[in-house]
XYZ file of N, CA, C and O in Angstrom:
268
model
N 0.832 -1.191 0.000
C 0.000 0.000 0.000
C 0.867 1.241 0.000
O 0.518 2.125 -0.781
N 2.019 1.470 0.799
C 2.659 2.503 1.042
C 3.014 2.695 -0.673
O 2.552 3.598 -1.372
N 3.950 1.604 -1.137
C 4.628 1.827 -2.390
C 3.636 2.755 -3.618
O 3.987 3.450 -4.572
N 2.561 2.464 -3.190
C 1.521 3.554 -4.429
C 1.140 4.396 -3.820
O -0.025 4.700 -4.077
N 1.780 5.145 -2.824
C 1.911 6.576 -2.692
C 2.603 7.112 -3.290
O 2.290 8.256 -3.620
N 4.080 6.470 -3.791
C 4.817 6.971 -4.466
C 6.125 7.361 -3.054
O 5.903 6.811 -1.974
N 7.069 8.045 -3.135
C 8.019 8.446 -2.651
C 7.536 9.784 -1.807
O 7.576 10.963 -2.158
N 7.089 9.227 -0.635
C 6.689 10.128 0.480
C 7.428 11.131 1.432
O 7.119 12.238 1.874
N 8.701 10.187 1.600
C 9.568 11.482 2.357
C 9.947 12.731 1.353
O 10.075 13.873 1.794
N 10.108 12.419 0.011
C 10.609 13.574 -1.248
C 9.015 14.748 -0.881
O 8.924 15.956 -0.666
N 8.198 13.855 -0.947
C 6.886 14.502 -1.427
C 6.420 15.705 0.105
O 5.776 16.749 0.003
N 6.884 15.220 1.150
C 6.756 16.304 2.704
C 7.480 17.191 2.470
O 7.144 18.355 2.685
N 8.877 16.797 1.875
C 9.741 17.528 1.736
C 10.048 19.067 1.186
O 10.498 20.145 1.575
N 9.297 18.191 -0.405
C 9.182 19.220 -1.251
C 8.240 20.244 -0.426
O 8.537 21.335 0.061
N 6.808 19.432 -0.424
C 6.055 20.881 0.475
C 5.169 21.466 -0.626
O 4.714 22.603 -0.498
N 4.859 20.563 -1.929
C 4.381 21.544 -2.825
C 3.050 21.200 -3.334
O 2.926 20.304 -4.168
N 1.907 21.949 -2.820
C 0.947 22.080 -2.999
C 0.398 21.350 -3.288
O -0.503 21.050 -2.504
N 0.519 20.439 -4.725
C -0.213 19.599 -5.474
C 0.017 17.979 -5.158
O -0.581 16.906 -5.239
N 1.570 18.659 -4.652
C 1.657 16.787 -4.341
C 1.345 16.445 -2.830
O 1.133 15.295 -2.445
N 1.338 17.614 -1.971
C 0.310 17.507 -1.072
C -0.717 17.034 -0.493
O -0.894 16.520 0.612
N -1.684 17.371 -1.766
C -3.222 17.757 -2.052
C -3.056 16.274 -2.766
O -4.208 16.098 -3.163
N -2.531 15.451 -3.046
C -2.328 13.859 -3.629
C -2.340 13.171 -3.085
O -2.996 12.158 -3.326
N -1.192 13.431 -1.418
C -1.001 12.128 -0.737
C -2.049 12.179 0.067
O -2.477 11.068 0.380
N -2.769 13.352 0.635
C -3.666 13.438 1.241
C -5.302 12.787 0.729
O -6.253 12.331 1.364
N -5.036 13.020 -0.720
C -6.603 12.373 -0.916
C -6.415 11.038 -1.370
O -7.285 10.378 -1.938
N -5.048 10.581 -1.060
C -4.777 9.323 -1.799
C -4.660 8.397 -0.081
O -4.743 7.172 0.013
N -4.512 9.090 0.784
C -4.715 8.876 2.233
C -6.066 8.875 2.905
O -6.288 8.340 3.991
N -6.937 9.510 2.177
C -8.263 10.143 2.599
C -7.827 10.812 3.324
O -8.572 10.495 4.251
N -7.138 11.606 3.779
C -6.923 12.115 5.074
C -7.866 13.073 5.285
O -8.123 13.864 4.377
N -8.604 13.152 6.673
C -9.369 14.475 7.293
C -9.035 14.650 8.073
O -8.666 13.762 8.843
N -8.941 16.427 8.438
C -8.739 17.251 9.412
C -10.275 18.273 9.968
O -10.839 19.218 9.416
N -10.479 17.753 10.910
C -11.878 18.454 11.935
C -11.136 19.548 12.717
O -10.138 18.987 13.171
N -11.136 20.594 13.025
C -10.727 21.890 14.019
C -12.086 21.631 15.322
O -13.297 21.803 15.181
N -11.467 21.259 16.315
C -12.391 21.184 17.613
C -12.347 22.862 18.427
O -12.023 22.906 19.614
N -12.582 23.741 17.918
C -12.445 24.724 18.950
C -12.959 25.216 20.249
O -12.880 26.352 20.715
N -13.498 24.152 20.746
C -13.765 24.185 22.115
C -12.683 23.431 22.912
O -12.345 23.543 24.090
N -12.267 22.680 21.986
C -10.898 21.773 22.738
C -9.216 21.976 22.607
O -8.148 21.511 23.005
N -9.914 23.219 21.586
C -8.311 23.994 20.660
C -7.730 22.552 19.923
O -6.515 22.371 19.854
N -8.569 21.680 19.455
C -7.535 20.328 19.247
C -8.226 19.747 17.409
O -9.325 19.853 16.865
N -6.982 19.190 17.011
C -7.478 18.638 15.497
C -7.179 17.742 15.326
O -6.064 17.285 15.073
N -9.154 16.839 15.543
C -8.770 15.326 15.098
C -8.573 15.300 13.431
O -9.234 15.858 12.556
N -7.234 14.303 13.334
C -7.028 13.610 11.781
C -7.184 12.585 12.067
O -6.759 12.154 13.139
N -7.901 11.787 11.134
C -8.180 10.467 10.646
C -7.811 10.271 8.872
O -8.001 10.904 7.833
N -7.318 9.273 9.205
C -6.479 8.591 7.878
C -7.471 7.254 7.383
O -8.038 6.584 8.246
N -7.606 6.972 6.080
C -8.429 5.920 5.819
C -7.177 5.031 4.332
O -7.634 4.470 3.335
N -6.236 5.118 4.527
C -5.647 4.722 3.013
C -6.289 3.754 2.484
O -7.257 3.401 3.156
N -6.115 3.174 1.509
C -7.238 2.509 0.795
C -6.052 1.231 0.417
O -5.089 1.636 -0.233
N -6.056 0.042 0.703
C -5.304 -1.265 0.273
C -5.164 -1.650 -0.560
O -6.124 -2.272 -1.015
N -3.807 -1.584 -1.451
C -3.557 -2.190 -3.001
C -2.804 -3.323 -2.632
O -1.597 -3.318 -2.391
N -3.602 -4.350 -2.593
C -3.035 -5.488 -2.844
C -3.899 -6.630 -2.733
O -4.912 -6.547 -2.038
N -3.585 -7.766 -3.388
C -4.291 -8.397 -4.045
C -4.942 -9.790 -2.728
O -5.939 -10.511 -2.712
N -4.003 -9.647 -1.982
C -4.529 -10.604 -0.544
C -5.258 -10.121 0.368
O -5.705 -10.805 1.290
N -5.548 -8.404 0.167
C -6.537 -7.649 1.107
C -7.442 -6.926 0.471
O -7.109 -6.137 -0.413
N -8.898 -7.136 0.899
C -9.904 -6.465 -0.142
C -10.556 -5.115 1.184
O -10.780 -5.017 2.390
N -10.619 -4.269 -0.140
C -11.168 -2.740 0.931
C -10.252 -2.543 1.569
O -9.118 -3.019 1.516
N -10.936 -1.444 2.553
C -10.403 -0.765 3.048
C -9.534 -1.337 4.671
O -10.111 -2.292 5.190
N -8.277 -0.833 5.427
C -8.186 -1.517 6.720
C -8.784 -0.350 7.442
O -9.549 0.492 6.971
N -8.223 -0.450 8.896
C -9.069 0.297 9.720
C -8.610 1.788 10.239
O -7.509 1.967 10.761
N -9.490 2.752 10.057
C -9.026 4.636 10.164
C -7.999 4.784 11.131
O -8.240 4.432 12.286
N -6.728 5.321 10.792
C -5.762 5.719 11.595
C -6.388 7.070 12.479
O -6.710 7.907 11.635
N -6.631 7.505 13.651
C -7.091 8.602 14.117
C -6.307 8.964 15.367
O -6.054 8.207 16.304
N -5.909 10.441 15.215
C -5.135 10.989 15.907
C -5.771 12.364 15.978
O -6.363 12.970 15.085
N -5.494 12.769 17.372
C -5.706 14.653 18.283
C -4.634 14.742 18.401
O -3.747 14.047 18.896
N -4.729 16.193 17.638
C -3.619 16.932 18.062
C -3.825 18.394 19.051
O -4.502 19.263 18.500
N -3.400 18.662 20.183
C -4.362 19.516 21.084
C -3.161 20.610 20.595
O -1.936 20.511 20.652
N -3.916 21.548 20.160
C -3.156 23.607 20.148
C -3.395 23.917 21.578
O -4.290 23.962 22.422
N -1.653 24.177 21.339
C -1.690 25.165 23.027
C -0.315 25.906 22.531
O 0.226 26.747 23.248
């Protein structure tokens, strides 16, 4: 699954907009702003390429609390 992201550390690195806006929807990734909690849940859903696992596995989800 990772390998059809393509080259991920280049791609943070770079920082550039589009390839960004790629790994993220190629991650599903969502970001919620809690502002009562100052905190932002992300949840990750990547989607499984490979041929011994069908669908999806299970949402990576992480808070991150602003202070």
């Amino acid at each position: 699954m990772i390998d059809s992201l393509g080259d991920v550390g280049v791609i943070l690195a770079d920082a550039k907009p589009a390839g960004l806006a790629r790994l993220y929807r190629n991650l599903d990734l969502n970001m919620v702003y809690q502002p009562e909690e100052q905190a932002i849940d992300v949840t990750a859903c990547p989607g499984v390429d490979s041929a011994c696992v069908r669908g999806r596995t299970q949402a990576l989800f992480l808070r991150l609390k602003l202070s």
